[in-house]
Short mmCIF file of C-alpha atoms and ligand atoms in Angstrom, two decimals:
data_model
loop_
_atom_site.label_atom_id
_atom_site.label_comp_id
_atom_site.label_asym_id
_atom_site.label_seq_id
_atom_site.Cartn_x
_atom_site.Cartn_y
_atom_site.Cartn_z
CA MET A 1 0.00 0.00 0.00
CA THR A 2 1.33 3.42 -0.87
CA ASP A 3 1.91 5.89 1.92
CA PRO A 4 -0.55 8.77 1.49
CA ARG A 5 2.17 11.09 2.74
CA SER A 6 4.07 10.49 -0.47
CA ALA A 7 1.54 12.80 -2.07
CA VAL A 8 1.73 15.45 0.65
CA ALA A 9 2.87 18.84 -0.57
CA ASP A 10 4.72 21.16 1.77
CA VAL A 11 2.24 23.98 1.16
CA VAL A 12 -1.18 24.09 -0.48
CA ILE A 13 -2.27 27.61 -1.42
CA VAL A 14 -6.03 27.88 -1.84
CA GLY A 15 -6.97 30.63 -4.30
CA ALA A 16 -5.16 31.58 -7.49
CA GLY A 17 -6.09 35.24 -7.63
CA VAL A 18 -3.46 37.95 -7.68
CA VAL A 19 -2.76 37.36 -3.97
CA GLY A 20 -2.51 33.54 -4.09
CA THR A 21 -0.38 33.55 -7.24
CA ALA A 22 1.93 36.18 -5.69
CA ILE A 23 2.35 33.96 -2.62
CA ALA A 24 2.99 30.93 -4.85
CA ARG A 25 5.74 32.65 -6.85
CA THR A 26 7.34 33.93 -3.64
CA LEU A 27 7.30 30.47 -2.01
CA ALA A 28 8.69 29.00 -5.23
CA ARG A 29 12.03 30.62 -4.44
CA TYR A 30 12.48 28.10 -1.65
CA ARG A 31 13.01 24.36 -1.70
CA LEU A 32 9.37 23.55 -1.13
CA ASP A 33 6.75 21.43 -2.88
CA CYS A 34 3.81 23.75 -3.45
CA VAL A 35 0.34 23.27 -4.87
CA LEU A 36 -1.72 26.26 -6.01
CA ALA A 37 -5.39 25.29 -6.11
CA ASP A 38 -8.43 27.17 -7.33
CA ALA A 39 -12.10 26.38 -7.79
CA ALA A 40 -12.11 28.16 -11.15
CA ARG A 41 -10.84 26.95 -14.53
CA ASP A 42 -8.17 29.62 -14.81
CA VAL A 43 -6.04 31.84 -12.63
CA GLY A 44 -7.14 35.38 -11.80
CA THR A 45 -10.83 34.94 -12.56
CA GLY A 46 -12.20 36.24 -9.23
CA THR A 47 -11.96 39.85 -8.05
CA SER A 48 -8.53 40.00 -9.67
CA LYS A 49 -9.99 40.16 -13.17
CA ALA A 50 -12.58 42.88 -12.52
CA ASN A 51 -11.17 45.91 -10.77
CA THR A 52 -10.12 49.47 -11.58
CA ALA A 53 -6.55 48.48 -12.47
CA ILE A 54 -4.80 51.31 -10.64
CA LEU A 55 -1.30 50.66 -9.35
CA HIS A 56 -1.78 52.65 -6.15
CA THR A 57 0.99 54.34 -4.22
CA GLY A 58 -1.00 53.99 -1.00
CA PHE A 59 -1.01 57.77 -0.38
CA ASP A 60 -4.59 57.64 0.93
CA ALA A 61 -4.33 54.48 3.06
CA LYS A 62 -4.88 54.78 6.81
CA PRO A 63 -1.43 55.34 8.31
CA GLY A 64 -0.21 52.66 10.68
CA THR A 65 -2.36 49.89 9.21
CA LEU A 66 -1.06 46.66 7.73
CA GLU A 67 -2.69 47.71 4.45
CA SER A 68 -0.74 50.97 4.37
CA ARG A 69 2.57 49.17 4.99
CA LEU A 70 2.02 46.31 2.54
CA LEU A 71 0.55 48.59 -0.10
CA ALA A 72 3.59 50.87 -0.10
CA ARG A 73 5.95 47.90 -0.20
CA GLY A 74 3.89 45.91 -2.72
CA SER A 75 3.49 48.86 -5.03
CA ALA A 76 7.27 49.39 -5.14
CA LEU A 77 7.90 45.68 -5.73
CA LEU A 78 5.27 45.44 -8.47
CA ARG A 79 6.68 48.44 -10.38
CA GLU A 80 10.03 46.66 -10.53
CA TYR A 81 8.50 43.27 -11.31
CA ALA A 82 6.33 44.71 -14.09
CA ALA A 83 9.36 46.27 -15.75
CA ASP A 84 11.25 42.97 -15.54
CA THR A 85 8.45 40.75 -16.84
CA GLY A 86 6.61 42.94 -19.36
CA ILE A 87 3.41 43.59 -17.42
CA PRO A 88 1.92 46.72 -19.03
CA VAL A 89 2.11 49.78 -16.75
CA GLU A 90 1.63 53.46 -17.64
CA TYR A 91 2.88 56.14 -15.30
CA THR A 92 0.10 58.67 -15.88
CA GLY A 93 0.02 60.14 -12.37
CA ALA A 94 -3.25 61.14 -10.71
CA LEU A 95 -5.06 64.35 -9.89
CA LEU A 96 -7.41 64.17 -6.92
CA VAL A 97 -9.94 66.86 -7.77
CA ALA A 98 -11.83 69.01 -5.24
CA TRP A 99 -15.25 70.09 -6.50
CA THR A 100 -16.55 71.84 -3.38
CA ALA A 101 -15.09 74.26 -0.85
CA GLU A 102 -15.33 71.50 1.75
CA GLN A 103 -13.34 69.09 -0.43
CA LEU A 104 -10.78 71.80 -1.16
CA GLY A 105 -10.45 72.40 2.57
CA GLY A 106 -9.84 68.67 3.02
CA LEU A 107 -6.83 68.53 0.67
CA PRO A 108 -4.21 69.52 3.30
CA ALA A 109 -5.37 66.60 5.48
CA LEU A 110 -4.99 64.21 2.53
CA GLU A 111 -1.54 65.67 1.85
CA GLU A 112 -0.60 65.10 5.49
CA ASN A 113 -2.03 61.56 5.32
CA ALA A 114 0.17 60.80 2.31
CA ARG A 115 3.24 62.10 4.17
CA ARG A 116 2.40 59.96 7.19
CA ASN A 117 2.32 56.99 4.81
CA GLY A 118 5.83 57.88 3.69
CA TYR A 119 4.68 59.19 0.31
CA LEU A 120 6.16 62.67 -0.03
CA ALA A 121 5.63 63.56 -3.69
CA VAL A 122 2.04 64.89 -3.35
CA ARG A 123 1.61 68.49 -4.43
CA ARG A 124 -1.24 71.00 -4.38
CA VAL A 125 -2.42 72.15 -7.83
CA GLY A 126 -4.50 75.32 -8.33
CA ALA A 127 -7.56 75.49 -10.58
CA GLY A 128 -5.61 77.28 -13.36
CA GLU A 129 -2.95 74.59 -13.60
CA LEU A 130 -5.55 71.85 -13.23
CA TYR A 131 -7.55 73.05 -16.26
CA ALA A 132 -4.34 73.64 -18.23
CA ARG A 133 -3.42 70.00 -17.65
CA GLU A 134 -6.90 68.55 -18.06
CA PRO A 135 -8.77 70.89 -20.40
CA ALA A 136 -11.73 68.50 -20.83
CA LEU A 137 -12.46 68.56 -17.08
CA GLY A 138 -16.00 69.70 -16.23
CA PRO A 139 -16.63 73.19 -14.88
CA GLY A 140 -16.43 73.94 -11.17
CA ALA A 141 -13.20 72.20 -10.10
CA LEU A 142 -11.53 74.30 -7.40
CA GLY A 143 -8.13 72.64 -7.20
CA ALA A 144 -6.46 69.27 -6.86
CA LEU A 145 -3.80 67.21 -5.23
CA GLU A 146 -1.28 65.73 -7.62
CA ILE A 147 -0.07 62.20 -6.90
CA PRO A 148 2.58 61.81 -9.59
CA ASP A 149 3.31 58.11 -9.00
CA GLU A 150 -0.19 56.68 -9.29
CA ALA A 151 -0.19 54.45 -12.37
CA ILE A 152 -2.39 52.15 -14.42
CA ILE A 153 -1.55 48.47 -14.81
CA CYS A 154 -2.80 45.39 -16.65
CA PRO A 155 -4.79 43.43 -14.02
CA TRP A 156 -4.89 40.35 -16.25
CA THR A 157 -1.18 39.96 -16.99
CA THR A 158 -0.24 40.45 -13.32
CA PRO A 159 -1.62 37.20 -11.79
CA LEU A 160 -0.73 35.39 -15.00
CA ALA A 161 2.90 36.46 -14.67
CA PHE A 162 2.99 35.33 -11.04
CA ALA A 163 1.39 31.98 -11.95
CA THR A 164 3.69 31.51 -14.93
CA GLU A 165 6.73 32.10 -12.74
CA ALA A 166 5.40 29.77 -10.04
CA VAL A 167 4.60 26.96 -12.50
CA GLY A 168 8.00 27.41 -14.16
CA ALA A 169 9.60 26.94 -10.75
CA GLY A 170 7.74 23.69 -10.08
CA VAL A 171 4.54 24.81 -8.34
CA ARG A 172 1.70 22.53 -9.39
CA LEU A 173 -1.36 24.48 -10.50
CA VAL A 174 -4.55 22.54 -9.79
CA LEU A 175 -7.63 24.18 -11.27
CA GLU A 176 -11.33 23.31 -10.96
CA ALA A 177 -10.55 22.16 -7.44
CA GLY A 178 -12.89 24.01 -5.11
CA VAL A 179 -12.06 23.19 -1.50
CA THR A 180 -15.14 21.83 0.27
CA GLY A 181 -13.73 20.43 3.50
CA VAL A 182 -10.61 19.86 5.60
CA SER A 183 -9.48 16.88 7.68
CA SER A 184 -6.46 17.05 9.92
CA PHE A 185 -4.00 14.15 10.18
CA ASP A 186 -0.73 13.78 12.03
CA GLY A 187 1.44 16.43 10.38
CA PHE A 188 -0.68 17.14 7.32
CA TYR A 189 -4.10 18.23 6.10
CA GLU A 190 -6.37 16.57 3.63
CA LEU A 191 -8.41 19.07 1.63
CA ALA A 192 -11.53 17.65 0.01
CA THR A 193 -11.98 19.38 -3.33
CA THR A 194 -14.44 19.16 -6.19
CA ARG A 195 -11.71 17.19 -8.01
CA GLY A 196 -10.57 14.86 -5.29
CA VAL A 197 -8.27 15.09 -2.31
CA LEU A 198 -5.25 17.39 -1.90
CA ARG A 199 -2.77 16.91 0.91
CA GLY A 200 -0.48 19.51 2.39
CA ARG A 201 1.55 20.05 5.53
CA TRP A 202 0.77 23.80 5.52
CA VAL A 203 -2.27 25.53 4.06
CA VAL A 204 -2.45 29.14 2.91
CA ASN A 205 -5.97 30.49 2.57
CA ALA A 206 -6.00 33.14 -0.17
CA ALA A 207 -9.55 32.39 -1.28
CA GLY A 208 -10.78 35.99 -1.60
CA LEU A 209 -14.57 36.01 -1.41
CA GLY A 210 -14.49 32.43 -0.09
CA SER A 211 -11.78 33.04 2.52
CA ASP A 212 -14.09 33.18 5.56
CA VAL A 213 -15.59 29.80 4.63
CA ILE A 214 -12.11 28.26 4.42
CA ASP A 215 -11.08 30.02 7.63
CA ARG A 216 -14.00 28.44 9.51
CA MET A 217 -12.85 25.01 8.29
CA PHE A 218 -9.63 25.75 10.22
CA GLY A 219 -11.50 26.87 13.34
CA GLY A 220 -11.43 30.61 12.68
CA ASP A 221 -14.42 32.92 13.25
CA GLY A 222 -12.82 36.35 13.29
CA PHE A 223 -14.36 37.80 10.14
CA THR A 224 -17.14 37.42 7.60
CA ILE A 225 -16.88 38.44 3.97
CA ARG A 226 -19.38 41.17 3.07
CA PRO A 227 -19.13 41.49 -0.71
CA ARG A 228 -19.08 45.10 -1.90
CA ARG A 229 -19.89 45.37 -5.56
CA GLY A 230 -18.22 47.87 -7.83
CA GLU A 231 -19.68 48.49 -11.29
CA LEU A 232 -17.57 50.02 -14.05
CA ILE A 233 -18.00 51.37 -17.57
CA VAL A 234 -15.35 51.03 -20.29
CA PHE A 235 -15.38 53.70 -23.00
CA ASP A 236 -14.12 53.35 -26.52
CA LYS A 237 -10.55 54.31 -27.41
CA LEU A 238 -11.75 57.57 -29.00
CA ALA A 239 -12.40 58.81 -25.44
CA ARG A 240 -8.74 58.39 -24.49
CA SER A 241 -7.80 61.90 -25.63
CA LEU A 242 -10.18 63.40 -23.03
CA LEU A 243 -7.71 62.94 -20.16
CA ARG A 244 -4.04 62.59 -19.37
CA SER A 245 -4.03 61.59 -15.72
CA ILE A 246 -6.15 59.41 -13.49
CA LEU A 247 -8.88 61.72 -12.16
CA LEU A 248 -9.64 60.77 -8.58
CA PRO A 249 -12.45 61.97 -6.36
CA VAL A 250 -11.96 62.89 -2.71
CA PRO A 251 -12.29 59.48 -0.99
CA THR A 252 -14.90 58.70 1.65
CA ALA A 253 -14.66 56.29 4.59
CA ARG A 254 -16.57 53.66 2.56
CA SER A 255 -14.77 53.75 -0.76
CA LYS A 256 -12.24 55.50 -2.92
CA GLY A 257 -15.16 56.93 -4.91
CA VAL A 258 -15.86 57.18 -8.64
CA LEU A 259 -12.81 57.89 -10.76
CA VAL A 260 -12.07 58.31 -14.43
CA ALA A 261 -8.88 56.65 -15.61
CA PRO A 262 -7.18 55.62 -18.80
CA THR A 263 -6.58 51.89 -19.22
CA VAL A 264 -3.38 50.28 -20.47
CA TYR A 265 -5.40 49.03 -23.47
CA GLY A 266 -6.09 52.62 -24.58
CA ASN A 267 -9.66 52.91 -23.28
CA VAL A 268 -11.18 55.01 -20.52
CA LEU A 269 -12.64 53.52 -17.36
CA LEU A 270 -15.37 55.12 -15.23
CA GLY A 271 -16.23 53.73 -11.81
CA PRO A 272 -16.53 51.94 -9.50
CA THR A 273 -19.75 52.10 -7.50
CA ALA A 274 -19.72 50.70 -3.94
CA GLU A 275 -22.75 48.68 -2.92
CA ASP A 276 -23.01 45.89 -0.36
CA VAL A 277 -24.65 42.82 -1.89
CA PRO A 278 -25.68 39.59 -0.16
CA ASP A 279 -24.62 37.24 -2.96
CA ARG A 280 -20.89 36.44 -3.34
CA GLY A 281 -21.40 35.72 -7.01
CA ASP A 282 -23.45 38.78 -7.92
CA THR A 283 -21.27 40.49 -10.51
CA ALA A 284 -24.21 41.80 -12.52
CA THR A 285 -24.25 45.43 -13.60
CA THR A 286 -27.44 47.35 -12.91
CA ALA A 287 -29.29 50.20 -14.61
CA ALA A 288 -29.14 52.21 -11.35
CA GLY A 289 -25.38 51.66 -10.97
CA LEU A 290 -24.59 52.60 -14.55
CA ASP A 291 -26.87 55.70 -14.35
CA LEU A 292 -25.06 56.82 -11.22
CA LEU A 293 -21.70 56.37 -12.96
CA MET A 294 -22.78 58.20 -16.11
CA ALA A 295 -24.02 61.14 -14.01
CA ALA A 296 -20.68 61.30 -12.17
CA GLY A 297 -18.73 60.83 -15.41
CA ARG A 298 -20.56 63.67 -17.17
CA ARG A 299 -19.74 66.00 -14.32
CA ILE A 300 -16.06 65.05 -14.20
CA LEU A 301 -15.52 64.94 -17.99
CA PRO A 302 -18.60 66.21 -19.85
CA GLY A 303 -17.20 64.85 -23.14
CA LEU A 304 -17.62 61.31 -21.83
CA GLY A 305 -21.37 61.61 -22.37
CA GLU A 306 -20.74 61.76 -26.13
CA GLU A 307 -18.44 58.74 -26.22
CA GLU A 308 -19.38 55.17 -27.00
CA VAL A 309 -19.40 52.52 -24.31
CA THR A 310 -17.42 49.39 -25.18
CA ALA A 311 -18.30 47.28 -22.14
CA THR A 312 -19.60 47.31 -18.59
CA TYR A 313 -18.61 44.97 -15.78
CA ALA A 314 -18.67 44.58 -12.01
CA GLY A 315 -16.25 43.19 -9.43
CA LEU A 316 -16.80 42.25 -5.79
CA ARG A 317 -14.51 43.61 -3.08
CA ALA A 318 -13.88 41.02 -0.35
CA ALA A 319 -14.78 43.49 2.40
CA THR A 320 -15.19 42.33 6.00
CA GLU A 321 -16.41 43.96 9.23
CA HIS A 322 -12.79 45.06 9.74
CA ALA A 323 -11.18 47.93 7.85
CA ASP A 324 -7.73 46.34 7.65
CA TYR A 325 -6.40 43.22 5.91
CA GLN A 326 -7.05 39.99 7.84
CA ILE A 327 -3.64 38.29 7.68
CA ARG A 328 -2.42 35.84 10.32
CA VAL A 329 -0.29 32.74 10.46
CA ASP A 330 -0.89 30.05 13.06
CA GLY A 331 2.30 28.01 13.42
CA ALA A 332 0.72 25.38 15.68
CA ARG A 333 -1.93 24.70 13.06
CA ARG A 334 0.39 25.25 10.08
CA TYR A 335 -2.22 27.54 8.60
CA ALA A 336 -2.12 31.05 7.10
CA CYS A 337 -5.16 33.23 6.53
CA VAL A 338 -4.73 35.98 3.93
CA ALA A 339 -8.13 37.65 3.70
CA GLY A 340 -10.04 40.92 3.64
CA ILE A 341 -7.86 42.21 0.80
CA ARG A 342 -10.60 44.60 -0.16
CA SER A 343 -9.67 47.30 -2.63
CA THR A 344 -5.91 47.41 -2.97
CA GLY A 345 -4.84 43.79 -3.46
CA LEU A 346 -3.59 44.17 -7.01
CA SER A 347 -1.12 46.89 -5.99
CA ALA A 348 -0.21 45.28 -2.67
CA SER A 349 0.03 41.66 -3.88
CA LEU A 350 3.81 41.29 -3.81
CA GLY A 351 4.06 43.10 -0.45
CA ILE A 352 1.38 40.79 0.98
CA ALA A 353 3.24 37.75 -0.39
CA GLU A 354 6.57 38.86 1.08
CA HIS A 355 4.91 39.51 4.46
CA VAL A 356 3.05 36.17 4.50
CA VAL A 357 6.10 34.14 3.52
CA GLY A 358 8.09 35.91 6.24
CA LEU A 359 5.42 35.01 8.81
CA LEU A 360 5.35 31.40 7.56
CA GLY A 361 9.12 31.19 8.05
CA GLU A 362 8.84 32.59 11.60
CA ALA A 363 6.05 30.10 12.32
CA GLY A 364 8.20 27.13 11.40
CA LEU A 365 7.97 26.54 7.64
CA ALA A 366 11.51 25.67 6.55
CA LEU A 367 12.54 28.35 4.04
CA ARG A 368 15.70 27.06 2.41
CA ALA A 369 16.63 29.08 -0.67
CA ARG A 370 17.03 27.19 -3.92
CA SER A 371 20.55 26.78 -5.16
CA SER A 372 19.75 28.62 -8.39
CA ALA A 373 17.59 31.69 -8.90
CA VAL A 374 14.10 31.23 -10.34
CA ALA A 375 13.83 32.70 -13.85
CA LEU A 376 11.37 35.55 -14.27
CA PRO A 377 8.92 35.03 -17.11
CA ARG A 378 8.75 37.46 -20.03
CA MET A 379 5.04 38.04 -20.59
CA PRO A 380 3.46 38.86 -23.95
CA TYR A 381 2.96 42.64 -24.02
CA ILE A 382 -0.71 43.56 -24.38
CA GLY A 383 -0.55 47.26 -23.49
CA GLU A 384 -1.10 50.14 -25.88
CA VAL A 385 2.00 52.31 -25.47
CA GLY A 386 4.74 49.71 -25.93
CA ARG A 387 5.52 47.85 -29.15
CA ARG A 388 3.03 45.13 -30.01
CA PRO A 389 3.83 42.25 -32.39
CA TYR A 390 1.85 43.77 -35.32
CA GLN A 391 4.21 46.79 -35.14
CA ASP A 392 7.39 44.73 -35.06
CA ALA A 393 8.70 44.31 -38.62
CA GLU A 394 11.61 42.14 -37.55
CA LEU A 395 9.36 39.78 -35.60
CA ILE A 396 6.93 39.52 -38.52
CA ALA A 397 9.79 38.88 -40.96
CA GLY A 398 10.82 35.93 -38.78
CA ASP A 399 7.29 34.58 -38.30
CA GLY A 400 4.47 35.76 -40.55
CA ALA A 401 1.83 34.76 -37.97
CA TYR A 402 2.62 37.97 -36.05
CA GLY A 403 1.57 39.97 -39.10
CA GLN A 404 -1.68 38.10 -39.58
CA ILE A 405 -4.34 40.07 -37.72
CA VAL A 406 -7.14 38.06 -36.14
CA CYS A 407 -8.82 40.75 -34.02
CA HIS A 408 -8.84 44.02 -35.94
CA CYS A 409 -10.23 46.27 -33.18
CA GLU A 410 -7.35 45.38 -30.84
CA ARG A 411 -4.85 44.40 -33.56
CA VAL A 412 -4.20 40.95 -32.14
CA SER A 413 -2.23 38.64 -34.39
CA LEU A 414 -2.53 34.94 -35.05
CA GLY A 415 0.94 34.50 -33.54
CA GLU A 416 -0.16 35.96 -30.21
CA VAL A 417 -3.25 33.72 -30.05
CA ARG A 418 -1.14 30.69 -30.95
CA ASP A 419 1.44 31.57 -28.27
CA ALA A 420 -1.23 32.09 -25.60
CA LEU A 421 -2.81 28.71 -26.35
CA ALA A 422 0.57 27.01 -25.96
CA SER A 423 1.70 29.01 -22.91
CA PRO A 424 2.63 27.39 -19.56
CA VAL A 425 -0.66 28.60 -18.03
CA PRO A 426 -2.99 28.32 -21.01
CA PRO A 427 -6.51 29.77 -21.19
CA ALA A 428 -9.41 27.48 -20.33
CA ASP A 429 -11.99 29.44 -22.32
CA LEU A 430 -12.42 32.38 -24.67
CA GLY A 431 -12.50 34.81 -21.74
CA GLY A 432 -9.09 33.53 -20.68
CA LEU A 433 -7.78 33.96 -24.21
CA ARG A 434 -9.13 37.53 -24.23
CA ARG A 435 -7.32 38.31 -20.97
CA ARG A 436 -4.07 36.97 -22.43
CA THR A 437 -4.21 38.63 -25.85
CA ARG A 438 -6.97 41.31 -25.93
CA ALA A 439 -8.68 39.36 -28.75
CA MET A 440 -12.43 40.21 -28.70
CA ASN A 441 -11.79 43.02 -26.21
CA GLY A 442 -12.39 45.86 -28.65
CA ARG A 443 -15.33 48.01 -29.63
CA CYS A 444 -17.05 45.21 -31.58
CA GLN A 445 -16.69 42.87 -28.56
CA GLY A 446 -15.93 39.93 -30.85
CA PHE A 447 -18.65 40.54 -33.43
CA PHE A 448 -16.11 40.26 -36.26
CA CYS A 449 -13.44 37.97 -34.85
CA ALA A 450 -15.23 35.63 -32.42
CA ALA A 451 -15.76 32.87 -35.00
CA THR A 452 -12.06 32.82 -35.99
CA VAL A 453 -10.88 33.11 -32.40
CA SER A 454 -13.24 30.29 -31.33
CA ARG A 455 -11.94 28.07 -34.12
CA LEU A 456 -8.35 28.70 -33.05
CA PHE A 457 -9.29 28.04 -29.44
CA ASP A 458 -10.99 24.75 -30.33
CA SER A 459 -7.88 23.59 -32.18
CA ARG A 460 -5.64 24.14 -29.12
CA PRO A 461 -3.53 21.32 -27.70
CA ARG A 462 -5.46 19.79 -24.81
CA SER A 463 -3.84 18.19 -21.80
CA GLY A 464 -6.99 17.19 -19.91
CA LEU A 465 -7.50 17.31 -16.17
CA VAL A 466 -5.16 15.25 -14.05
CA PRO A 467 -6.86 13.74 -10.96
CA VAL A 468 -6.04 16.01 -8.10
CA ALA A 469 -4.16 13.46 -5.95
CA GLU A 470 -1.89 12.69 -8.86
CA ALA A 471 -1.38 16.39 -9.38
CA ALA A 472 -0.26 16.76 -5.78
CA ALA A 473 2.02 13.74 -6.07
CA GLU A 474 3.54 15.11 -9.23
CA VAL A 475 4.85 18.22 -7.53
CA ARG A 476 8.36 18.47 -8.81
CA ARG A 477 11.13 18.42 -6.27
CA PRO A 478 13.28 21.54 -6.67
C1 LIG B 501 -14.45 47.31 -8.21
C2 LIG B 501 -13.07 47.02 -7.70
C3 LIG B 501 -12.03 47.89 -7.98
C4 LIG B 501 -10.75 47.63 -7.51
N1 LIG B 501 -9.72 48.44 -7.91
C5 LIG B 501 -8.46 48.15 -7.54
C6 LIG B 501 -7.39 48.93 -8.01
O1 LIG B 501 -7.57 49.85 -8.80
N2 LIG B 501 -6.14 48.62 -7.58
C7 LIG B 501 -5.90 47.61 -6.70
O2 LIG B 501 -4.76 47.42 -6.32
N3 LIG B 501 -6.89 46.82 -6.27
C8 LIG B 501 -8.16 47.06 -6.67
N4 LIG B 501 -9.19 46.28 -6.25
C9 LIG B 501 -8.91 45.19 -5.31
C10 LIG B 501 -8.30 43.98 -5.95
O3 LIG B 501 -8.94 43.66 -7.16
C11 LIG B 501 -8.41 42.83 -4.94
O4 LIG B 501 -7.90 43.24 -3.70
C12 LIG B 501 -7.64 41.60 -5.41
O5 LIG B 501 -8.01 41.24 -6.71
C13 LIG B 501 -7.90 40.45 -4.46
O6 LIG B 501 -7.22 39.33 -4.94
P1 LIG B 501 -7.40 37.92 -4.25
O7 LIG B 501 -6.41 37.02 -4.87
O8 LIG B 501 -7.39 38.09 -2.77
O9 LIG B 501 -8.91 37.51 -4.59
P2 LIG B 501 -9.50 36.84 -5.92
O10 LIG B 501 -8.97 37.42 -7.14
O11 LIG B 501 -10.99 36.86 -5.75
O12 LIG B 501 -8.97 35.35 -5.83
C14 LIG B 501 -9.48 34.41 -4.91
C15 LIG B 501 -9.54 33.07 -5.60
O13 LIG B 501 -9.95 32.10 -4.66
C16 LIG B 501 -10.73 31.14 -5.33
N5 LIG B 501 -11.55 30.45 -4.35
C17 LIG B 501 -12.53 30.95 -3.56
N6 LIG B 501 -13.05 29.99 -2.79
C18 LIG B 501 -12.36 28.84 -3.08
C19 LIG B 501 -12.43 27.50 -2.61
N7 LIG B 501 -13.31 27.11 -1.66
N8 LIG B 501 -11.58 26.59 -3.16
C20 LIG B 501 -10.68 26.93 -4.11
N9 LIG B 501 -10.59 28.20 -4.58
C21 LIG B 501 -11.41 29.13 -4.07
C22 LIG B 501 -11.55 31.96 -6.33
O14 LIG B 501 -11.98 31.15 -7.41
C23 LIG B 501 -10.56 33.02 -6.74
O15 LIG B 501 -9.89 32.72 -7.93
C24 LIG B 501 -10.50 46.50 -6.70
C25 LIG B 501 -11.55 45.62 -6.42
C26 LIG B 501 -12.81 45.86 -6.93
C27 LIG B 501 -13.91 44.90 -6.69
#
């Protein structure tokens, strides 16, 4: 009889969003067998795929909180990582606009808050300079705070890059494995999943909207997820000339408020709303939410009212009854809870991962560095400002597939689709292919290219699902 321990991983990370994948790639630097499990068919399909895509500096975080510390650290780490791996980032800066005398009077406090967070580059901007910089801004703005280091980032490439690095370093990615129960044995856990059993000595709970359910399986009862929905509107690329910077509102205690921002794909984003919803899966947009956004958008940038809408979507913030992140590691139980990562997890992801791995080490997980450094992946560039394959004559001369356009709105080539389908973390559906290439992401939303893209997708090499216990056993020894 085989010893079940032979299939026991050192660490099972539950949740392959931007936080779980960041933890996986950070743990992959050590001589550990790791499994990264998710209920979904792909990485980054939870809150991580539907947010506002701002790479925050953390200037407006509450000083002294864990979020403030990990956001500042994570933001710095992600800027460096993005440059090294090809994650699209644009350093547009942000202008936090005051529309009332009260808001204008509140700017010095926000400036002081930024300084207390260690961010010193904020600067007051008068109405004259503000309108000179953003001439399409609606009437009535009284002044602004400039946050020059706020940036926009590709939320899709980020978890994909982390997962690609992790998988390249031997982490076993187990998808369609929703954790439904936990049994504790001498020295290891058995996680019942929708695909069979996974075993691990340590468990990291990075399950986002499902993190309180997992936490209760480990005896926790310190928080409950209260999903807070944020609806957003994406405008066509013709709207992009309306603004240069991210235009932020003065934040409230509940949310960062409705902003207008460029996207790295060349569109304009308006949102998000902030509404508590009972259902953890309720990512529907609503007429009321979109009306509210359009009213705010018309006031901030009146020209937006004339622009065409390409898409609408909604994401759910994993809010809890606590304002701060809910991160703790219990060494006796060999369990880490990484939850309540509400509205800043994309920016903070690498800071959170560094912090959690540090805590795991202190709690007794043996962190022995690998003898050779883990290679960083080079991700396909899907931003708008850098050079894309269709613009690269040398690349096309070497391989004509990069000159063969499949999606004309977004100028996605056959070569990029082919590469995505054969990548180490391949898409599981057309949505996944869209997040990897931008195919079908344009103004026609796939009306012209969906048939071709579907055909290419259907012809992809298929590996099939490996039973989960085998997957755990197959974890490669570093
Ligand atoms: C509207 C909105 C705007 C935002 N804007 C920004 C922004 O501009 N900048 C920024 O930095 N952050 C922003 N955020 C926050 C950011 O998106 C989140 O903090 C981040 O995506 C959280 O990542 P995560 O990995 O914790 O969660 P998720 O991405 O939700 O990942 C959790 C994963 O766990 C899996 N899972 C759940 N339960 C189970 C189970 N039982 N078994 C197995 N797997 C399970 C899910 O399938 C999911 O893939 C925004 C969020 C929203 C909603």
